[in-house]
Short mmCIF file of C-alpha atoms and ligand atoms in Angstrom, two decimals:
data_model
loop_
_atom_site.label_atom_id
_atom_site.label_comp_id
_atom_site.label_asym_id
_atom_site.label_seq_id
_atom_site.Cartn_x
_atom_site.Cartn_y
_atom_site.Cartn_z
CA MET A 1 11.38 58.38 -8.94
CA MET A 2 10.35 56.65 -5.74
CA ASP A 3 8.13 54.37 -7.67
CA THR A 4 10.87 52.92 -9.84
CA LYS A 5 13.17 52.43 -7.01
CA TYR A 6 10.75 50.37 -4.96
CA SER A 7 9.20 48.47 -7.78
CA LYS A 8 12.44 46.73 -8.75
CA LYS A 9 12.53 44.09 -5.98
CA PRO A 10 8.99 42.91 -6.33
CA THR A 11 9.26 42.56 -10.14
CA ARG A 12 12.26 40.25 -9.69
CA ARG A 13 10.35 38.16 -7.24
CA ILE A 14 7.44 37.88 -9.54
CA ASN A 15 9.76 36.81 -12.42
CA PHE A 16 11.25 34.13 -10.28
CA LEU A 17 7.75 32.95 -9.09
CA TYR A 18 6.61 33.09 -12.70
CA ILE A 19 9.37 30.81 -13.86
CA LEU A 20 8.85 28.45 -10.95
CA LEU A 21 5.16 28.21 -11.57
CA SER A 22 5.69 27.72 -15.27
CA LEU A 23 8.12 24.84 -14.62
CA PHE A 24 5.66 23.32 -12.17
CA GLY A 25 2.97 23.72 -14.76
CA VAL A 26 5.12 21.99 -17.44
CA PHE A 27 5.85 19.18 -15.04
CA ILE A 28 2.07 18.80 -14.20
CA PHE A 29 1.25 18.87 -17.91
CA ILE A 30 3.76 16.20 -18.81
CA ALA A 31 3.06 13.99 -15.85
CA TYR A 32 -0.62 14.23 -15.75
CA VAL A 33 -1.59 14.97 -19.38
CA ALA A 34 1.11 14.18 -21.96
CA VAL A 35 2.37 10.86 -20.45
CA PRO A 36 -1.11 9.42 -19.71
CA VAL A 37 -2.38 10.34 -23.19
CA ALA A 38 0.68 8.94 -24.90
CA PHE A 39 0.43 5.81 -22.90
CA LYS A 40 -3.24 5.42 -23.66
CA LEU A 41 -2.88 5.90 -27.33
CA SER A 42 0.41 4.26 -28.19
CA PRO A 43 0.81 0.50 -28.08
CA THR A 44 4.54 1.10 -28.83
CA ILE A 45 5.01 3.08 -25.56
CA ARG A 46 3.14 0.44 -23.66
CA ARG A 47 5.33 -2.24 -25.20
CA HIS A 48 8.42 -0.32 -24.28
CA LEU A 49 7.33 -0.25 -20.66
CA LEU A 50 6.68 -3.88 -20.43
CA PHE A 51 9.58 -5.24 -22.54
CA MET A 52 12.82 -3.34 -21.93
CA ASN A 53 14.85 -5.35 -24.44
CA TYR A 54 16.53 -2.08 -25.47
CA VAL A 55 18.17 -1.72 -22.01
CA ASN A 56 21.32 -3.55 -22.11
CA PHE A 57 24.44 -2.42 -20.20
CA GLN A 58 26.63 -5.22 -21.72
CA VAL A 59 26.66 -3.78 -25.31
CA ASN A 60 30.20 -5.05 -26.08
CA MET A 61 29.66 -8.55 -24.69
CA ASN A 62 29.25 -11.42 -27.07
CA LEU A 63 26.63 -14.04 -26.08
CA SER A 64 28.48 -16.48 -28.37
CA ASN A 65 31.45 -16.44 -26.06
CA PRO A 66 30.05 -17.46 -22.60
CA GLU A 67 33.38 -18.64 -21.18
CA ASN A 68 35.43 -15.59 -22.10
CA GLU A 69 32.87 -12.91 -21.64
CA TYR A 70 30.62 -14.21 -18.94
CA LYS A 71 32.94 -16.53 -16.94
CA LEU A 72 30.84 -19.62 -17.43
CA LYS A 73 32.40 -23.05 -17.91
CA CYS A 74 31.55 -25.62 -20.53
CA THR A 75 28.42 -23.86 -22.05
CA LYS A 76 26.95 -24.78 -25.39
CA VAL A 77 25.56 -22.00 -27.55
CA PHE A 78 22.91 -22.63 -30.06
CA HIS A 79 19.49 -21.46 -31.41
CA VAL A 80 15.95 -23.03 -31.02
CA ASP A 81 13.15 -22.20 -33.43
CA SER A 82 9.97 -20.60 -32.09
CA SER A 83 6.76 -19.39 -33.72
CA ASP A 84 6.50 -16.47 -36.16
CA GLY A 85 9.97 -17.28 -37.52
CA ALA A 86 11.72 -16.33 -34.32
CA SER A 87 14.97 -17.99 -33.60
CA LEU A 88 16.13 -17.95 -29.91
CA GLY A 89 19.67 -17.68 -28.59
CA VAL A 90 20.22 -20.40 -25.97
CA TRP A 91 22.92 -21.43 -23.45
CA HIS A 92 23.15 -24.92 -22.09
CA ILE A 93 25.36 -24.58 -19.02
CA LEU A 94 26.52 -27.99 -17.96
CA PRO A 95 26.56 -29.20 -14.33
CA GLY A 96 29.91 -28.58 -12.65
CA SER A 97 30.48 -32.43 -12.21
CA LEU A 98 30.41 -32.91 -15.99
CA VAL A 99 32.74 -30.13 -17.04
CA ASN A 100 35.79 -32.22 -17.11
CA LYS A 101 34.12 -34.98 -19.02
CA TYR A 102 32.65 -32.86 -21.78
CA CYS A 103 35.07 -29.92 -21.85
CA PRO A 104 38.64 -31.06 -21.41
CA THR A 105 39.90 -27.64 -22.60
CA GLY A 106 37.23 -25.89 -20.46
CA PHE A 107 35.48 -24.50 -23.41
CA GLY A 108 31.88 -25.07 -24.84
CA LYS A 109 33.47 -25.27 -28.35
CA ASP A 110 34.30 -28.94 -27.24
CA LEU A 111 30.50 -29.54 -27.21
CA LYS A 112 29.92 -28.23 -30.71
CA ASP A 113 29.19 -31.68 -32.36
CA VAL A 114 27.94 -33.53 -29.33
CA ASP A 115 24.17 -34.26 -29.60
CA GLU A 116 22.03 -32.58 -26.91
CA SER A 117 20.37 -35.96 -25.95
CA ARG A 118 23.88 -37.23 -25.03
CA LEU A 119 24.61 -34.21 -22.96
CA PHE A 120 21.55 -34.90 -20.79
CA ASP A 121 22.53 -38.57 -20.36
CA ASP A 122 22.74 -38.43 -16.62
CA ASP A 123 20.63 -38.09 -13.50
CA ARG A 124 21.12 -34.32 -12.89
CA PRO A 125 18.08 -31.97 -12.58
CA ILE A 126 17.39 -29.59 -15.46
CA VAL A 127 16.37 -25.88 -15.00
CA LEU A 128 14.62 -24.05 -17.84
CA TYR A 129 15.01 -20.40 -16.97
CA SER A 130 12.93 -17.47 -18.22
CA HIS A 131 14.46 -14.03 -17.46
CA GLY A 132 12.95 -10.70 -16.62
CA ASN A 133 12.03 -7.75 -18.81
CA GLY A 134 15.55 -6.02 -19.34
CA GLY A 135 18.85 -6.89 -20.88
CA THR A 136 19.83 -10.43 -21.97
CA ARG A 137 20.29 -13.90 -20.43
CA GLY A 138 23.82 -12.72 -19.61
CA GLY A 139 22.62 -10.17 -16.94
CA ASN A 140 24.78 -10.21 -13.87
CA HIS A 141 22.17 -11.38 -11.31
CA ARG A 142 21.24 -14.17 -13.81
CA LEU A 143 24.74 -15.37 -14.10
CA GLY A 144 24.90 -15.48 -10.34
CA LEU A 145 21.89 -17.73 -10.24
CA TYR A 146 23.20 -20.08 -13.08
CA ARG A 147 26.50 -20.49 -11.16
CA LEU A 148 24.70 -21.42 -8.02
CA LEU A 149 22.48 -23.94 -9.77
CA ALA A 150 25.19 -25.43 -12.01
CA TYR A 151 28.32 -25.22 -9.96
CA GLY A 152 26.92 -25.45 -6.44
CA GLU A 153 25.67 -28.56 -4.63
CA LEU A 154 22.57 -28.87 -6.89
CA ASP A 155 24.94 -29.61 -9.81
CA ALA A 156 22.11 -28.90 -12.37
CA HIS A 157 21.98 -28.36 -16.09
CA VAL A 158 20.78 -24.82 -16.82
CA ILE A 159 18.98 -24.02 -20.11
CA THR A 160 18.60 -20.20 -20.53
CA PHE A 161 17.43 -18.29 -23.54
CA ASP A 162 16.50 -14.88 -24.89
CA TYR A 163 12.98 -14.11 -25.95
CA ARG A 164 12.32 -12.70 -29.43
CA GLY A 165 13.68 -9.14 -29.68
CA PHE A 166 16.22 -9.74 -26.84
CA GLY A 167 19.95 -10.68 -26.92
CA ASP A 168 21.03 -12.74 -29.96
CA SER A 169 17.47 -13.89 -30.75
CA THR A 170 15.67 -12.65 -33.84
CA ASN A 171 15.34 -8.92 -33.82
CA MET A 172 11.54 -8.39 -33.76
CA HIS A 173 8.98 -6.78 -31.49
CA PRO A 174 8.42 -8.68 -28.25
CA SER A 175 4.76 -9.35 -27.31
CA VAL A 176 3.05 -11.22 -24.63
CA PRO A 177 1.78 -14.11 -26.82
CA GLY A 178 5.25 -14.16 -28.48
CA LEU A 179 7.14 -14.54 -25.13
CA VAL A 180 4.84 -17.36 -24.04
CA ASP A 181 5.37 -19.09 -27.37
CA ASP A 182 9.04 -18.70 -27.02
CA ALA A 183 9.03 -20.46 -23.61
CA PHE A 184 6.67 -23.06 -24.94
CA HIS A 185 8.98 -23.95 -27.88
CA MET A 186 11.98 -24.08 -25.48
CA TYR A 187 9.98 -26.65 -23.37
CA LYS A 188 9.01 -28.61 -26.39
CA TRP A 189 12.55 -28.73 -27.53
CA LEU A 190 13.82 -29.71 -24.11
CA SER A 191 11.16 -32.44 -23.59
CA SER A 192 12.06 -33.93 -27.00
CA LYS A 193 15.59 -34.44 -25.60
CA VAL A 194 14.78 -35.48 -22.04
CA ASN A 195 12.17 -37.06 -19.88
CA HIS A 196 9.93 -34.15 -18.95
CA THR A 197 9.91 -35.31 -15.30
CA ARG A 198 13.55 -33.92 -15.03
CA ILE A 199 12.62 -30.45 -16.08
CA ASN A 200 12.18 -27.71 -13.50
CA ILE A 201 10.71 -24.41 -14.84
CA TRP A 202 12.07 -21.22 -13.29
CA GLY A 203 11.10 -17.63 -13.87
CA HIS A 204 12.30 -14.40 -12.54
CA SER A 205 10.12 -11.11 -12.51
CA LEU A 206 8.47 -10.72 -15.83
CA GLY A 207 9.71 -14.26 -16.61
CA THR A 208 7.38 -15.55 -13.81
CA ALA A 209 4.37 -14.49 -15.78
CA VAL A 210 5.88 -16.30 -18.82
CA SER A 211 6.64 -19.42 -16.71
CA VAL A 212 3.09 -19.58 -15.22
CA ALA A 213 1.53 -19.18 -18.65
CA LEU A 214 3.90 -21.86 -19.97
CA SER A 215 3.06 -24.27 -17.01
CA LYS A 216 -0.74 -23.77 -17.70
CA ARG A 217 -0.14 -24.46 -21.42
CA ILE A 218 1.84 -27.80 -20.90
CA GLY A 219 -0.48 -30.76 -21.14
CA SER A 220 -0.96 -33.09 -18.23
CA ASP A 221 0.98 -35.85 -20.05
CA ASP A 222 3.97 -33.64 -20.29
CA LYS A 223 4.25 -32.27 -16.81
CA PRO A 224 7.55 -30.97 -15.51
CA ASN A 225 8.95 -31.73 -12.12
CA THR A 226 8.45 -28.27 -10.46
CA LEU A 227 7.77 -24.47 -11.07
CA THR A 228 9.88 -21.88 -9.15
CA LEU A 229 8.84 -18.21 -9.26
CA GLU A 230 11.38 -15.66 -8.01
CA ALA A 231 9.97 -12.11 -7.25
CA PRO A 232 6.71 -12.71 -9.13
CA PHE A 233 3.65 -10.50 -9.50
CA ASN A 234 0.02 -11.59 -9.58
CA ALA A 235 -1.44 -9.53 -12.46
CA VAL A 236 -0.14 -6.89 -14.99
CA ALA A 237 -2.60 -4.26 -13.61
CA ASP A 238 -1.28 -4.58 -10.10
CA ALA A 239 2.30 -4.61 -11.25
CA ILE A 240 1.73 -1.35 -12.94
CA ARG A 241 -0.39 0.27 -10.12
CA GLU A 242 2.29 -0.68 -7.51
CA TYR A 243 5.32 0.24 -9.69
CA PRO A 244 7.37 2.78 -7.61
CA LEU A 245 7.30 5.43 -10.29
CA ALA A 246 3.45 5.23 -10.40
CA ALA A 247 3.43 6.77 -6.89
CA ILE A 248 3.09 10.26 -8.35
CA TYR A 249 -0.30 9.10 -9.67
CA LYS A 250 -1.52 7.92 -6.26
CA ILE A 251 -4.34 10.55 -6.13
CA TYR A 252 -4.74 10.81 -9.87
CA PRO A 253 -8.47 9.97 -10.49
CA LEU A 254 -7.95 8.82 -14.16
CA PHE A 255 -5.05 6.50 -13.46
CA ASP A 256 -7.03 3.33 -14.26
CA PHE A 257 -8.43 4.87 -17.43
CA PHE A 258 -5.00 5.91 -18.88
CA PHE A 259 -2.72 3.23 -17.43
CA ILE A 260 -4.67 0.13 -16.57
CA GLN A 261 -7.48 -0.24 -19.06
CA PRO A 262 -5.13 -0.28 -22.12
CA PHE A 263 -3.87 -3.57 -20.70
CA ASP A 264 -7.30 -5.04 -20.52
CA LEU A 265 -6.84 -6.97 -23.75
CA PRO A 266 -6.85 -10.68 -24.38
CA GLU A 267 -3.18 -10.84 -25.10
CA TYR A 268 -2.28 -9.41 -21.71
CA ARG A 269 -4.58 -11.73 -19.90
CA LEU A 270 -2.08 -14.43 -20.82
CA PHE A 271 0.00 -12.75 -18.07
CA ASP A 272 -2.84 -13.08 -15.56
CA SER A 273 -0.72 -15.25 -13.32
CA GLN A 274 -3.15 -15.27 -10.33
CA THR A 275 -5.75 -17.06 -12.55
CA ASN A 276 -3.29 -19.15 -14.51
CA ILE A 277 -1.53 -20.53 -11.47
CA LYS A 278 -4.70 -22.23 -10.23
CA ASP A 279 -4.40 -24.60 -13.22
CA VAL A 280 -0.85 -25.64 -12.42
CA LYS A 281 -0.93 -29.04 -10.92
CA PHE A 282 2.72 -29.65 -10.10
CA PRO A 283 4.79 -28.38 -7.18
CA ILE A 284 5.12 -24.49 -6.93
CA LEU A 285 7.80 -22.55 -5.00
CA ILE A 286 7.45 -18.72 -4.71
CA MET A 287 10.33 -16.62 -3.40
CA HIS A 288 10.16 -12.99 -2.63
CA ALA A 289 12.12 -10.42 -0.62
CA LYS A 290 10.31 -7.99 1.53
CA ASP A 291 12.58 -5.08 0.29
CA ASP A 292 11.76 -5.64 -3.34
CA ALA A 293 11.44 -2.12 -4.82
CA ILE A 294 10.42 -3.13 -8.31
CA VAL A 295 7.84 -5.79 -7.71
CA PRO A 296 6.42 -5.25 -4.17
CA PHE A 297 6.33 -8.21 -1.92
CA LYS A 298 2.59 -8.13 -1.50
CA LEU A 299 2.11 -8.93 -5.16
CA GLY A 300 4.21 -12.14 -4.79
CA HIS A 301 2.15 -12.96 -1.76
CA LYS A 302 -1.11 -12.42 -3.56
CA LEU A 303 0.04 -14.89 -6.14
CA TYR A 304 0.95 -17.40 -3.37
CA GLU A 305 -2.65 -17.03 -2.05
CA SER A 306 -4.04 -17.84 -5.53
CA ALA A 307 -1.73 -20.85 -5.78
CA LEU A 308 -3.20 -22.03 -2.46
CA GLN A 309 -6.76 -21.68 -3.85
CA GLY A 310 -5.68 -23.82 -6.73
CA TYR A 311 -4.36 -26.47 -4.43
CA SER A 312 -6.76 -29.42 -3.98
CA GLY A 313 -5.38 -30.86 -0.77
CA LYS A 314 -5.20 -34.24 -2.54
CA SER A 315 -2.18 -36.27 -1.93
CA ASP A 316 -1.13 -36.29 -5.58
CA GLN A 317 -0.61 -32.54 -5.41
CA ALA A 318 2.08 -30.75 -3.35
CA LYS A 319 1.05 -27.69 -1.36
CA PRO A 320 2.52 -24.58 -2.84
CA VAL A 321 5.32 -23.07 -0.68
CA MET A 322 6.41 -19.46 -0.23
CA ILE A 323 9.96 -18.50 0.91
CA ILE A 324 9.98 -14.97 2.49
CA TYR A 325 13.23 -12.99 2.86
CA GLU A 326 13.25 -10.16 5.52
CA GLU A 327 14.46 -6.81 4.55
CA GLU A 328 17.67 -7.01 6.55
CA HIS A 329 19.27 -9.27 4.00
CA GLY A 330 19.03 -6.56 1.30
CA TYR A 331 18.21 -9.02 -1.45
CA GLY A 332 15.72 -6.71 -3.16
CA HIS A 333 14.43 -7.63 -6.58
CA LYS A 334 17.41 -9.35 -8.09
CA ASN A 335 19.61 -10.84 -5.41
CA ILE A 336 17.87 -13.75 -3.81
CA TYR A 337 20.46 -16.01 -5.36
CA LYS A 338 22.85 -14.64 -2.82
CA ASP A 339 21.13 -16.50 -0.02
CA SER A 340 23.58 -19.15 1.26
CA LEU A 341 20.78 -21.51 2.16
CA LEU A 342 18.98 -21.31 -1.21
CA THR A 343 20.74 -24.42 -2.69
CA LYS A 344 19.55 -26.60 0.31
CA ILE A 345 16.04 -25.23 -0.26
CA ILE A 346 16.07 -26.02 -3.98
CA ILE A 347 17.50 -29.50 -3.52
CA LYS A 348 14.62 -30.31 -1.18
CA PHE A 349 12.07 -28.77 -3.39
CA PHE A 350 13.23 -30.44 -6.57
CA SER A 351 13.18 -33.82 -4.76
CA HIS A 352 9.67 -33.20 -3.32
CA GLN A 353 10.99 -33.18 0.34
CA GLU A 354 9.44 -30.93 3.02
CA ILE A 355 11.18 -27.56 3.00
CA GLY A 356 10.74 -26.72 6.67
CA GLN A 357 11.63 -23.14 7.58
CA THR A 358 10.21 -20.59 4.95
CA THR A 359 10.98 -17.22 6.60
CA PHE A 360 14.51 -15.99 6.65
C1 NAG B 1 31.17 -13.31 -31.15
O1 NAG B 1 31.93 -14.47 -30.89
C2 NAG B 1 31.83 -15.49 -31.92
C3 NAG B 1 32.46 -16.79 -31.48
O2 NAG B 1 33.69 -16.56 -30.92
C4 NAG B 1 32.40 -14.91 -33.23
O3 NAG B 1 32.29 -15.85 -34.27
C5 NAG B 1 31.76 -13.61 -33.56
O4 NAG B 1 32.22 -12.98 -34.70
C6 NAG B 1 31.73 -12.68 -32.40
N1 NAG B 1 30.82 -11.47 -32.72
C7 NAG B 1 31.22 -10.27 -32.51
C8 NAG B 1 30.20 -9.21 -32.88
O5 NAG B 1 32.36 -9.93 -32.13
C1 NAG B 2 10.00 -40.53 -17.27
O1 NAG B 2 10.32 -40.71 -15.96
C2 NAG B 2 9.28 -41.15 -15.12
C3 NAG B 2 9.73 -40.98 -13.74
O2 NAG B 2 11.05 -41.46 -13.48
C4 NAG B 2 8.96 -42.56 -15.58
O3 NAG B 2 7.93 -43.04 -14.80
C5 NAG B 2 8.51 -42.61 -17.02
O4 NAG B 2 8.33 -43.89 -17.48
C6 NAG B 2 9.62 -41.86 -17.89
N1 NAG B 2 9.07 -41.77 -19.24
C7 NAG B 2 9.70 -42.11 -20.31
C8 NAG B 2 9.15 -41.94 -21.60
O5 NAG B 2 10.82 -42.68 -20.25
#
């Protein structure tokens, strides 16, 4: 009798502990066995980590309707062919100063039958933008940047596109060589319409690796004006190692074997920006915020150091510049476009003037 009376409480505690330990065990198993093994064995899972084309919070928005749905003015929508049969959805956002001339009704449909070469028949700079790894070219922070570039004092043409598998481009698996091909075909298309010395390449996040690979691939006869890299990383391996979610693997001895080695393939080396950037022989601007929680600041700084190594010091090559934003601004990974001084910096950079202050 005494026994049963007193054994009740401990049993309950043991049950509770047992459940807790089991849950902990399940977590450990998933985190340190199932996820690593799946990652190691499945190219599909790796692809889904690198290319988040399936993440799109604007499902009901129509990329064919940039004026109504994305509040852009005078934007031409069309497609450009890439390799492997991919057709890429593109926006040509006209400079603010040309809106009235080309779009009397305010809509890009006015542009339908105007040849692209004619639309570029002015002296405005041209930006070729390669976006990051999630969503479409219509993402909010991307729109913020386009508006700054096209409707601000810079008054630029913005050419922005979706890679294969993204947005309204051909629905197929993205891949590293595929994305670089896509950017390259965009560049070829653009330089068939305009003098390549007017083109400024701009990449954000994963798009920086695309843009550096593109810049390396462009021949010296076809050089653009500049390369701008917003929140870039130096190498895929470091981007994964420093990814915030990877913190739970900080003391996991097999991390490299499961998570880094699978990326040690020729196709991923195309994204080895810290090597590629040394071959880029036109002006380079890197921008990074210290409070970037997706791609840590130190990875952008490593890339800057590589760029400096590639700098010859000769007068025909501009010294790479890095713009650093302190944490207090709160720009993080996506919001550098909110800097009120950015337009002035870009105007100077595009016209090859000294930038002056580089830390804000
Ligand atoms: C998107 O807009 C275009 C042009 O206005 C229209 O032709 C097309 O049907 C729309 N697509 C969808 C899915 O609503
Ligand atoms: C392109 O522009 C540059 C610089 O303005 C000029 O030197 C060059 O001749 C132009 N090329 C062509 C094909 O017009």
